[in-house]
Coordinates of C-alpha atoms in Angstrom, one line a residue:
M1 CA 222.2 170.4 -21.7
P2 CA 223.3 168.6 -18.4
G3 CA 227.0 169.3 -17.3
P4 CA 229.8 166.6 -16.7
R5 CA 228.8 166.3 -13.3
A6 CA 225.4 165.2 -14.2
G7 CA 226.7 162.9 -16.5
R8 CA 228.9 161.1 -14.3
Y9 CA 226.1 160.8 -11.7
A10 CA 223.6 159.4 -14.4
R11 CA 226.2 156.6 -15.5
T12 CA 226.9 156.0 -11.8
H13 CA 223.4 155.8 -10.5
G14 CA 221.4 154.7 -13.8
N15 CA 217.5 155.7 -14.1
D16 CA 217.6 157.3 -10.4
A17 CA 219.7 160.1 -11.7
P18 CA 218.2 163.5 -10.7
R19 CA 217.2 165.6 -13.8
R20 CA 217.0 169.6 -14.0
G21 CA 214.0 170.6 -12.3
R22 CA 212.8 167.3 -10.7
L23 CA 213.8 165.5 -7.7
P24 CA 214.4 161.8 -7.5
K25 CA 211.5 159.6 -6.1
A26 CA 211.9 158.4 -2.8
K27 CA 211.3 154.5 -2.0
V28 CA 208.9 153.9 0.7
A29 CA 208.9 150.4 2.4
E30 CA 205.6 148.9 2.7
P31 CA 204.7 148.5 6.6
E32 CA 205.1 144.9 8.0
R33 CA 202.2 143.2 9.1
F34 CA 201.7 141.4 12.2
V35 CA 199.6 138.3 11.4
T36 CA 197.7 136.9 14.6
P37 CA 196.3 133.4 14.3
A38 CA 192.5 134.9 14.4
A39 CA 193.2 136.8 11.4
V40 CA 195.0 133.8 9.8
A41 CA 191.8 132.0 10.5
A42 CA 189.5 134.7 8.7
R43 CA 191.5 135.0 5.8
P44 CA 190.6 133.4 2.5
A45 CA 192.9 130.5 1.3
V46 CA 195.9 131.3 -0.3
A47 CA 196.9 129.0 -3.7
R48 CA 199.6 126.5 -2.6
N49 CA 202.9 127.4 -3.9
P50 CA 204.5 124.0 -5.2
R51 CA 208.3 125.0 -4.9
I52 CA 208.6 125.4 -1.1
F53 CA 207.0 123.6 2.0
L54 CA 207.2 124.5 5.7
R55 CA 207.5 120.8 7.0
A56 CA 206.7 120.2 10.6
W57 CA 207.8 117.2 12.6
K58 CA 208.8 116.0 16.0
S59 CA 212.8 115.1 16.6
D60 CA 214.6 114.0 19.6
E61 CA 215.3 117.6 20.4
G62 CA 211.8 118.5 20.1
P63 CA 209.3 120.2 17.7
R64 CA 211.0 121.2 14.5
L65 CA 210.4 122.9 11.4
A66 CA 212.1 122.6 8.1
I67 CA 211.8 124.7 4.5
V68 CA 212.1 122.1 1.9
D69 CA 211.6 121.8 -2.2
Q70 CA 209.4 119.5 -4.0
R71 CA 212.0 116.9 -3.6
G72 CA 212.3 117.4 0.5
E73 CA 215.6 119.0 0.2
P74 CA 216.4 122.1 2.6
V75 CA 216.3 125.5 0.7
S76 CA 216.7 129.1 1.9
P77 CA 214.1 130.9 0.4
D78 CA 214.5 134.3 -1.4
Y79 CA 211.6 136.7 -0.4
R80 CA 212.1 138.8 -3.4
R81 CA 211.2 135.9 -5.6
F82 CA 207.7 135.4 -4.3
E83 CA 204.8 137.9 -3.5
G84 CA 201.7 138.0 -1.1
A85 CA 201.9 135.7 2.0
L86 CA 204.4 133.6 0.7
R87 CA 206.6 136.7 0.4
E88 CA 205.7 137.5 4.0
F89 CA 206.8 134.4 5.3
A90 CA 210.1 134.0 3.1
A91 CA 211.1 137.5 4.7
E92 CA 210.3 136.5 8.3
S93 CA 212.5 133.4 7.6
S94 CA 215.3 135.5 6.5
R95 CA 215.0 137.8 9.6
A96 CA 214.5 134.9 11.9
R97 CA 217.8 133.3 10.4
S98 CA 219.7 133.8 13.7
V99 CA 217.6 131.0 15.6
F100 CA 217.7 128.6 12.7
V101 CA 219.8 125.2 13.6
W102 CA 222.3 124.6 10.9
N103 CA 223.7 121.2 10.0
S104 CA 226.1 122.2 7.4
G105 CA 227.2 124.9 5.2
E106 CA 226.1 122.9 2.0
K107 CA 222.6 121.9 3.5
P108 CA 221.0 124.9 5.5
F109 CA 218.1 123.9 7.5
A110 CA 218.7 120.1 7.2
E111 CA 218.0 119.5 11.0
G112 CA 215.3 122.2 11.2
I113 CA 214.7 125.3 12.6
E114 CA 213.0 126.4 15.8
P115 CA 209.3 127.0 15.6
T116 CA 208.2 130.8 16.2
E117 CA 204.4 131.9 16.4
R118 CA 204.8 134.2 13.3
L119 CA 206.6 132.0 11.2
V120 CA 204.4 129.0 11.7
A121 CA 201.2 131.3 11.3
L122 CA 202.6 132.6 8.0
G123 CA 203.4 129.4 6.7
C124 CA 199.8 128.2 7.5
E125 CA 198.6 131.5 5.5
A126 CA 200.5 130.8 2.6
G127 CA 199.5 127.5 2.3
I128 CA 202.6 125.9 2.7
L129 CA 202.6 124.3 6.0
V130 CA 202.5 120.5 6.0
D131 CA 203.1 117.5 8.3
E132 CA 205.7 114.9 8.6
H133 CA 204.2 112.9 5.7
Y134 CA 203.8 116.4 3.6
R135 CA 199.7 116.5 4.4
P136 CA 198.5 119.9 4.5
V137 CA 197.8 121.8 7.5
A138 CA 195.0 124.5 7.8
A139 CA 194.2 127.1 10.4
A140 CA 191.5 126.2 13.2
G141 CA 191.3 129.4 15.1
S142 CA 190.7 129.2 18.8
D143 CA 190.4 126.2 20.9
R144 CA 191.3 124.9 24.7
L145 CA 193.8 122.2 25.3
V146 CA 193.0 119.6 27.9
F147 CA 194.9 116.8 29.3
A148 CA 192.1 113.8 28.5
I149 CA 192.4 111.2 31.2
A150 CA 190.8 107.8 30.2
T151 CA 190.4 104.5 32.3
L152 CA 191.9 101.5 30.7
D153 CA 191.4 98.5 33.0
V154 CA 191.3 98.3 36.9
G155 CA 193.8 100.5 38.5
R156 CA 195.3 101.6 35.2
V157 CA 194.6 105.1 33.3
S158 CA 196.2 106.8 30.4
A159 CA 196.3 110.8 29.8
R160 CA 197.3 112.9 26.7
P161 CA 196.9 116.3 25.4
L162 CA 193.9 117.2 23.1
P163 CA 192.2 119.9 21.8
L164 CA 188.8 120.0 23.3
S165 CA 187.2 120.5 19.9
A166 CA 188.7 117.0 18.9
L167 CA 186.9 115.5 22.0
E168 CA 183.7 116.9 21.2
E169 CA 184.2 115.7 17.5
G170 CA 184.6 111.9 18.8
C171 CA 188.1 111.6 19.0
P172 CA 189.3 108.7 21.7
A173 CA 190.6 109.9 24.5
T174 CA 192.8 106.5 24.8
A175 CA 194.6 107.0 21.5
A176 CA 193.9 103.8 20.2
D177 CA 194.4 104.7 16.8
A178 CA 197.1 107.1 16.9
A179 CA 200.1 104.5 16.3
A180 CA 198.2 103.1 13.2
T181 CA 197.2 106.6 11.5
G182 CA 199.9 108.8 12.8
R183 CA 197.2 111.5 12.8
D184 CA 196.5 112.0 16.5
D185 CA 200.0 112.8 17.6
L186 CA 199.8 116.2 19.1
L187 CA 202.6 118.6 18.4
A188 CA 203.3 122.1 20.0
R189 CA 204.2 124.6 17.4
G190 CA 204.7 127.6 19.8
P191 CA 203.6 128.6 23.1
R192 CA 200.3 129.1 21.7
H193 CA 199.7 126.7 19.0
V194 CA 199.4 123.2 18.5
L195 CA 199.3 120.8 15.6
F196 CA 196.8 118.1 15.5
R197 CA 194.9 116.1 12.4
G198 CA 196.2 118.3 10.0
R199 CA 194.9 121.6 11.7
L200 CA 196.9 124.3 13.7
C201 CA 194.8 125.4 16.7
E202 CA 195.4 128.3 18.8
V203 CA 195.2 127.5 22.7
G204 CA 196.1 128.8 26.2
D205 CA 199.6 129.7 27.1
L206 CA 201.6 126.8 27.3
G207 CA 204.5 128.6 29.1
P208 CA 208.0 128.7 28.4
E209 CA 208.4 124.9 28.6
W210 CA 206.1 124.4 25.8
R211 CA 208.7 122.5 23.8
A212 CA 208.5 119.5 26.3
L213 CA 204.9 119.1 25.7
D214 CA 204.8 115.3 24.6
G215 CA 201.7 114.2 22.6
E216 CA 202.2 110.3 23.2
P217 CA 199.7 109.0 25.6
A218 CA 201.2 108.4 29.3
L219 CA 200.2 105.3 30.6
L220 CA 200.1 104.9 34.8
K221 CA 198.5 103.9 37.8
S222 CA 195.4 105.3 38.9
A223 CA 197.0 106.2 42.4
D224 CA 199.8 108.2 40.5
L225 CA 197.3 110.4 38.3
P226 CA 197.3 113.2 40.8
F227 CA 201.2 113.6 40.7
L228 CA 201.2 113.5 37.0
L229 CA 198.7 116.3 36.6
S230 CA 200.1 118.2 39.2
T231 CA 203.3 118.3 37.4
L232 CA 201.9 119.0 33.7
L233 CA 199.6 121.7 35.0
S234 CA 202.2 123.5 36.7
R235 CA 204.5 123.2 33.6
F236 CA 201.9 124.1 31.1
P237 CA 199.3 126.8 32.8
G238 CA 197.1 127.0 29.9
V239 CA 196.1 123.3 29.8
E240 CA 193.1 121.9 31.8
P241 CA 192.3 118.2 33.0
W242 CA 189.5 116.6 31.3
R243 CA 187.7 113.3 32.3
E244 CA 184.2 112.0 31.0
G245 CA 181.9 111.8 33.8
Y246 CA 184.1 114.1 36.1
T247 CA 183.7 117.8 37.3
I248 CA 186.7 120.0 37.2
Q249 CA 186.5 122.6 39.8
R250 CA 189.0 125.2 41.3
G251 CA 189.8 124.6 44.8
R252 CA 190.8 126.8 47.7
A253 CA 194.7 127.7 47.6
R254 CA 196.7 125.2 49.5
I255 CA 199.2 126.1 52.0
V256 CA 202.6 124.8 51.6
R257 CA 203.6 123.7 55.1
P258 CA 207.5 123.8 56.3
A259 CA 208.8 120.6 56.7
L260 CA 212.2 118.7 57.5
L261 CA 213.5 115.4 56.4
F262 CA 215.8 113.5 58.7
R263 CA 217.5 111.7 56.2
E264 CA 220.2 109.7 57.8
I265 CA 222.8 109.8 60.8
D266 CA 226.1 108.9 58.7
A267 CA 229.0 106.6 59.7
Y268 CA 230.6 109.5 61.9
G269 CA 227.5 110.6 63.6
Y270 CA 226.4 113.6 61.8
L271 CA 222.8 114.5 61.4
H272 CA 221.5 115.2 57.7
V273 CA 218.3 117.3 58.0
R274 CA 216.7 118.7 54.7
P275 CA 213.9 121.4 54.9
F276 CA 211.3 121.6 52.1
G277 CA 208.0 122.5 51.5
Y278 CA 205.2 119.9 52.0
V279 CA 201.5 119.6 50.7
E280 CA 199.8 116.8 52.7
G281 CA 198.8 114.1 50.2
F282 CA 202.1 114.4 48.2
P283 CA 205.5 112.7 48.8
P284 CA 208.0 114.9 50.7
G285 CA 209.8 117.0 48.5
F286 CA 207.6 116.6 45.4
V287 CA 206.3 120.2 45.5
E288 CA 210.0 121.7 45.4
D289 CA 211.8 119.2 43.3
G290 CA 209.1 119.5 40.3
A291 CA 209.0 123.2 41.1
L292 CA 205.0 123.1 41.1
S293 CA 202.7 126.1 41.3
R294 CA 199.6 124.1 41.4
V295 CA 198.3 120.4 42.8
V296 CA 195.5 118.1 41.4
E297 CA 193.3 115.9 43.7
I298 CA 191.1 113.5 42.7
D299 CA 187.7 112.4 44.8
E300 CA 186.8 109.2 43.0
A301 CA 183.7 108.8 45.0
E302 CA 182.4 112.5 44.2
R303 CA 183.8 112.1 40.7
T304 CA 185.5 115.6 41.0
I305 CA 188.9 116.9 40.0
T306 CA 190.1 119.9 42.0
V307 CA 192.8 122.1 41.2
S308 CA 194.5 124.4 43.5
D309 CA 197.2 126.8 43.6
L310 CA 199.8 126.7 45.9
L311 CA 200.4 129.3 48.6
F312 CA 204.2 129.4 50.2
S313 CA 203.5 131.2 53.4
R314 CA 206.8 130.5 54.9
I315 CA 209.8 129.0 53.2
A316 CA 211.3 125.9 54.8
D317 CA 215.0 126.5 54.4
E318 CA 214.8 130.0 55.5
E319 CA 212.9 129.3 58.3
F320 CA 214.9 126.6 59.6
R321 CA 218.1 128.3 59.2
L322 CA 217.0 131.2 61.0
R323 CA 216.1 129.0 64.1
V324 CA 219.8 127.4 63.7
R325 CA 221.3 130.9 63.7
Q326 CA 219.5 131.2 67.1
A327 CA 221.3 128.6 68.4
G328 CA 224.3 131.0 68.6
K329 CA 228.0 130.8 67.7
R330 CA 228.2 127.3 68.6
A331 CA 225.6 126.5 65.6
Q332 CA 228.3 128.2 63.3
Q333 CA 231.0 125.7 64.0
A334 CA 228.8 122.6 64.5
V335 CA 226.5 123.0 61.2
F336 CA 227.5 122.8 57.8
E337 CA 225.4 122.8 54.3
D338 CA 225.5 120.6 51.5
G339 CA 223.7 120.5 48.5
G340 CA 220.5 121.9 50.2
R341 CA 221.2 120.0 53.4
L342 CA 222.3 121.0 57.0
I343 CA 224.6 118.9 58.7
F344 CA 224.8 118.9 62.5
D345 CA 227.9 117.8 64.4
P346 CA 227.1 114.7 66.6
D347 CA 227.4 116.5 70.0
F348 CA 225.5 119.5 68.8
A349 CA 222.7 117.8 67.0
G350 CA 221.2 116.2 70.6
E351 CA 221.8 119.5 72.3
F352 CA 219.6 121.4 69.5
L353 CA 217.1 118.7 69.2
S354 CA 216.4 118.4 72.7
S355 CA 216.0 122.3 73.1
T356 CA 214.0 123.2 70.2
M357 CA 211.8 119.8 69.5
R358 CA 208.3 121.0 70.7
E359 CA 208.9 124.1 68.5
L360 CA 210.1 122.4 65.4
M361 CA 207.1 120.1 65.9
A362 CA 204.6 123.1 66.1
R363 CA 206.3 124.9 63.0
F364 CA 207.4 122.0 60.6
A365 CA 205.9 118.7 59.4
L366 CA 208.5 116.1 60.5
F367 CA 209.6 113.1 58.2
E368 CA 211.7 109.9 59.1
A369 CA 211.8 111.3 62.7
D370 CA 212.3 107.6 64.1
K371 CA 215.9 107.9 63.5
L372 CA 215.9 110.7 66.4
A373 CA 215.8 107.9 68.8
R374 CA 219.6 107.6 68.8
Y375 CA 219.1 110.9 70.8
R376 CA 216.5 109.6 73.1
I377 CA 213.8 111.4 71.2
V378 CA 210.3 109.9 70.3
T379 CA 207.9 111.5 68.0
T380 CA 204.4 109.6 67.8
R381 CA 200.8 110.0 67.3
P382 CA 199.1 109.4 70.8
K383 CA 195.9 107.1 70.5
L384 CA 193.1 107.5 72.8
R385 CA 190.9 104.9 74.2
F386 CA 187.8 105.5 75.8
R387 CA 185.7 103.3 77.9
F388 CA 181.9 104.1 78.4
S389 CA 180.5 103.7 81.7
A390 CA 177.3 101.7 82.4
G391 CA 174.3 103.1 84.5
I392 CA 174.7 106.7 83.8
N393 CA 172.2 108.7 81.8
Y394 CA 174.8 110.5 79.3
L395 CA 177.4 109.1 77.1
G396 CA 180.5 109.2 79.5
G397 CA 183.4 107.4 80.7
E398 CA 187.1 107.3 81.2
A399 CA 189.9 108.4 79.1
Q400 CA 193.2 107.3 78.7
I401 CA 196.1 107.8 76.3
E402 CA 198.3 105.2 74.6
I403 CA 202.0 106.7 73.6
G404 CA 205.1 105.1 73.0
G405 CA 203.6 101.7 73.9
E406 CA 202.5 103.1 77.4
L407 CA 199.2 103.6 78.9
R408 CA 198.4 106.9 80.9
D409 CA 195.4 108.4 82.2
F410 CA 194.1 111.3 80.1
D411 CA 194.5 114.1 83.1
D412 CA 198.1 113.0 83.8
F413 CA 199.0 113.2 80.1
L414 CA 197.6 116.4 79.9
L415 CA 199.4 117.7 83.1
E416 CA 202.8 116.4 82.1
Y417 CA 202.4 117.6 78.2
E418 CA 201.3 121.2 79.3
R419 CA 204.2 121.6 81.7
D420 CA 207.1 120.2 79.8
G421 CA 205.7 120.0 75.9
Y422 CA 206.5 116.3 76.1
V423 CA 206.0 113.1 78.2
T424 CA 209.2 111.0 79.8
L425 CA 208.5 107.2 78.9
A426 CA 209.4 104.5 81.5
D427 CA 212.9 104.1 79.8
G428 CA 213.9 107.9 80.1
A429 CA 213.0 108.9 76.3
R430 CA 211.1 111.7 75.7
A431 CA 208.1 111.3 73.5
Y432 CA 206.8 114.2 71.7
P433 CA 202.9 113.6 70.5
E434 CA 201.5 115.6 67.7
S435 CA 199.9 118.8 69.0
R436 CA 197.0 118.6 66.7
D437 CA 195.9 115.1 67.7
I438 CA 195.9 116.6 71.6
E439 CA 193.6 119.5 70.5
R440 CA 191.2 117.1 68.5
Y441 CA 191.1 115.0 71.8
R442 CA 190.4 118.2 73.9
R443 CA 187.6 119.1 71.6
L444 CA 186.0 115.7 71.7
L445 CA 186.1 115.4 75.6
T446 CA 184.5 117.2 78.1
K447 CA 185.6 117.1 81.7
V448 CA 182.6 116.1 84.0
A449 CA 183.9 115.0 87.3
K450 CA 186.2 112.9 89.3
K451 CA 185.2 109.9 90.8
A452 CA 185.3 109.6 94.6
G453 CA 188.8 108.2 96.0
K454 CA 190.4 108.2 92.7
E455 CA 192.4 110.6 90.5
K456 CA 190.9 109.8 87.0
G457 CA 188.7 112.1 85.3
R458 CA 185.2 111.3 84.0
Y459 CA 184.4 112.7 80.6
A460 CA 181.5 113.5 78.7
I461 CA 180.8 112.6 74.8
S462 CA 178.5 114.7 72.7
E463 CA 176.3 112.3 70.5
F464 CA 177.2 114.4 67.4
D465 CA 181.0 113.3 68.0
L466 CA 180.4 109.8 68.2
P467 CA 181.6 109.2 64.5
A468 CA 184.8 111.3 65.3
L469 CA 185.4 109.5 68.4
E470 CA 185.0 106.0 66.5
R471 CA 187.9 107.1 64.0
E472 CA 190.2 108.3 66.6
A473 CA 189.6 106.3 69.5
V474 CA 189.6 102.5 70.7
I475 CA 186.3 102.1 72.3
E476 CA 185.1 100.0 75.1
A477 CA 181.4 99.7 75.8
P478 CA 179.9 97.6 78.5
D479 CA 176.3 98.1 77.3
E480 CA 174.1 98.8 74.2
R481 CA 174.0 102.4 74.1
W482 CA 177.4 102.4 71.8
E483 CA 175.7 100.1 69.4
R484 CA 172.6 102.1 69.1
A485 CA 174.5 105.2 68.6
Q486 CA 176.5 103.6 66.0
A487 CA 173.2 102.4 64.1
F488 CA 171.8 106.0 64.1
F489 CA 174.9 107.5 62.6
H490 CA 175.4 104.8 60.1
G491 CA 171.8 105.0 59.2
F492 CA 172.3 108.7 59.0
N493 CA 175.1 108.7 56.7
A494 CA 173.1 106.1 54.5
L495 CA 169.9 108.4 54.0
A496 CA 171.7 110.2 50.7
E497 CA 172.1 106.9 49.0
D498 CA 168.6 105.9 49.6
H499 CA 166.5 106.9 46.3
T500 CA 163.2 105.3 47.0
E501 CA 159.9 107.4 47.5
A502 CA 159.8 109.2 50.9
G503 CA 156.5 107.9 52.0
P504 CA 153.2 109.0 50.5
G505 CA 154.5 112.2 49.3
I506 CA 151.8 114.9 48.7
E507 CA 148.5 115.1 47.0
G508 CA 148.2 117.0 43.6
G509 CA 152.2 116.9 43.3
E510 CA 155.6 115.4 43.4
L511 CA 158.5 115.9 45.9
R512 CA 162.0 117.0 44.2
G513 CA 164.9 114.9 44.8
Y514 CA 166.5 117.1 47.5
Q515 CA 162.8 117.3 49.0
R516 CA 162.6 113.4 49.4
Y517 CA 165.8 113.4 51.1
G518 CA 164.5 116.2 53.5
V519 CA 161.6 114.0 54.2
R520 CA 163.9 110.8 55.0
W521 CA 166.0 112.9 57.1
I522 CA 163.2 114.6 59.2
S523 CA 161.6 110.9 59.6
W524 CA 165.1 109.3 60.6
L525 CA 165.7 112.0 63.6
A526 CA 161.9 111.3 64.6
Q527 CA 162.4 107.7 64.8
H528 CA 165.4 108.0 67.0
G529 CA 164.2 110.8 69.2
R530 CA 166.0 113.4 67.8
N531 CA 165.5 117.0 67.1
G532 CA 166.6 118.7 63.9
C533 CA 166.5 122.1 62.0
L534 CA 165.5 121.9 58.2
A535 CA 167.5 124.9 57.1
D536 CA 166.8 125.2 53.2
E537 CA 166.9 128.6 51.8
M538 CA 163.7 130.4 51.2
G539 CA 161.7 129.0 48.3
L540 CA 163.0 125.4 48.2
G541 CA 159.9 123.8 49.7
K542 CA 160.2 123.6 53.6
T543 CA 156.4 123.5 54.0
I544 CA 155.9 121.0 51.6
Q545 CA 158.6 118.7 53.2
T546 CA 157.3 119.1 56.8
I547 CA 153.6 118.4 55.5
A548 CA 155.0 114.9 53.6
A549 CA 157.2 114.0 56.9
L550 CA 153.5 114.4 58.8
R551 CA 151.7 112.4 56.2
L552 CA 154.5 109.3 56.4
W553 CA 154.4 109.9 60.4
R554 CA 150.5 109.4 60.5
R555 CA 150.7 106.4 57.9
E556 CA 153.3 104.6 60.1
A557 CA 151.4 105.7 63.3
G558 CA 148.4 103.5 62.1
A559 CA 145.8 103.1 64.8
R560 CA 148.2 104.2 67.4
D561 CA 147.1 107.6 69.3
E562 CA 150.3 109.8 68.8
G563 CA 148.7 112.9 69.6
P564 CA 148.0 116.1 67.5
V565 CA 150.7 118.3 66.0
L566 CA 151.3 121.8 66.9
I567 CA 153.1 124.2 64.3
V568 CA 154.2 127.5 65.7
M569 CA 155.1 130.1 63.1
P570 CA 154.9 133.9 62.6
R571 CA 151.4 135.2 62.0
S572 CA 151.7 136.1 58.5
L573 CA 152.2 132.5 57.6
L574 CA 149.1 131.0 59.2
F575 CA 147.0 131.1 56.4
N576 CA 149.5 130.1 54.1
W577 CA 150.2 126.8 55.9
Q578 CA 146.3 126.1 56.4
A579 CA 146.2 126.6 52.4
E580 CA 149.2 124.2 51.8
F581 CA 147.7 121.5 54.1
A582 CA 144.0 121.7 52.3
R583 CA 145.9 121.3 48.9
H584 CA 148.5 118.6 49.7
A585 CA 147.0 116.7 52.9
P586 CA 143.5 117.0 53.0
E587 CA 143.1 114.0 55.4
F588 CA 144.5 116.2 58.5
R589 CA 142.1 118.6 60.4
V590 CA 143.8 121.8 60.4
V591 CA 142.9 124.3 63.5
L592 CA 144.0 128.0 63.4
H593 CA 144.6 128.9 67.2
H594 CA 145.1 132.5 66.7
G595 CA 143.0 135.9 67.3
T596 CA 140.5 137.1 69.7
E597 CA 137.9 134.8 68.8
R598 CA 140.0 131.6 69.2
G599 CA 138.5 129.0 71.8
D600 CA 140.3 127.8 74.7
E601 CA 139.1 124.2 74.3
L602 CA 140.5 122.3 70.9
P603 CA 138.1 119.9 69.2
E604 CA 138.3 116.3 70.7
N605 CA 136.6 114.3 67.9
G606 CA 138.6 112.3 65.4
A607 CA 141.8 110.8 65.9
A608 CA 144.4 113.0 67.4
C609 CA 147.3 112.4 65.0
S610 CA 145.0 113.7 62.2
L611 CA 144.5 117.1 64.2
V612 CA 147.1 120.1 63.4
V613 CA 147.1 123.1 65.2
L614 CA 148.5 126.4 63.8
T615 CA 149.6 129.0 65.9
S616 CA 151.9 132.2 66.1
Y617 CA 154.7 132.9 68.5
A618 CA 152.8 135.7 70.1
T619 CA 149.7 133.3 71.2
L620 CA 152.1 130.6 72.3
K621 CA 154.0 133.0 74.4
E622 CA 150.6 134.1 75.8
R623 CA 149.2 130.7 76.6
L624 CA 152.3 129.4 78.4

């Protein structure tokens, strides 16, 4: 019989009291399972429990969830009352209670709870996840989230986040029916989950700001689209742009250049300067104010959207502060900081700028520098003026620079700029030209000689730099050579838009699109007396393009005797070229001029323009 101690223990602990010769059974807790979205999608559907629901909706504070009963009243589920997936959900909601938003002690969860990845996945698995209108939500597996862009009318577009699968199923990118049905509103339900059309999709990482993802379509001007996409793709790294008919591509990293914004000279004469990072093509301060990590550029002509990461090689505020500190003790007393601005004492501002302006222009992009006129400092872009000379056998003439409203000979301008770093204007102001402009002008112009009795220099221009000269300079041309050069280059650029057949083509075959372009390119150069190099990769048909160009040349020559054609190549290709002419251009008479048995006299009968002579480099060198 058990003693009195055992009896007291049994009365206290019930059936778990130890018995003589037996140890109490240990309670082993069931290990917690981690539910992944992929596992949820793969599991069989679980019967819906009609007693509680996990309701998802969007409030003013962002995406919310609420655990409610059949009447829509908030409830606190007790995991002990459920089993299976529903029990896992109730247990997770109890453990996550610390992040619940309480409205009052009487009605917990009335304002909803913060969505968590695990809670949403368990609610979907348990079959209790519903939308705002209590319609069921099912797990849809992995997907890609994109910002779908649609053209509304001239100059206006819309952008909205959508799962890529929805676009492939025909969902309109403009969300025309979203307001009517309420089923096209996309709601973020975690850093990797979105709810759309009754489906829970696992997407790429939305980042720490996922709660700010707005499913409403944004309506904006086409010109503002790169700015919107740059902001969105920086805030939500796992989302990509999408636009029908456009190619999405990754660009090279864009360098964020240090820049200075001269905001104002206040009523007391203090100069306010703000350093910031600048990317060309975007407004001043846009990169840093928006904390951007990527930028988007859209080329409407090429129909491409390029996404590029940003690379901060130099930090603008650190570099500018360092340059100010190098001014010595005077700067410590004359420069103050306020809200990211550096404020310069009126007396010190002019002194500092005069001694550092050339360095600042080289290391920073300057904005609103016209305010520096108070310190007799002018930052300007010089304009090149070029006057072609008549009666010479090359493209050349006289060059001048227009800067600050004054005209200088290019020689004099370069001499003063290289000596002082600026050009002194007639009123005593210092004009600081953009160094990049000067380098471009130096590349375009080649010094030839000085005119007798004059200090002006004469400069020559390469024909292939004429389009750049046309963009950069004011042109004066006394004869027709400039017009001829313009006609050549304008027609050259239009070749890519010409999709007509390139002459007679070839016998027994058809040219591909890029080969037709190559034939037109060769013919255009020949018409204008230029030479060229067809540098396609091996196997892309350079031989065929050359033969087609010769057929076009022969047809246009007509009855004119343009002379025979000589083609020089490695010896190993001679018989291949002979076979290609026989197959694709049988009207030509092809002669192999190679080997010990070659004749010194070429055939004389027949039209000369129908004669093609094939020879090797070694033979040509021997005969010359």
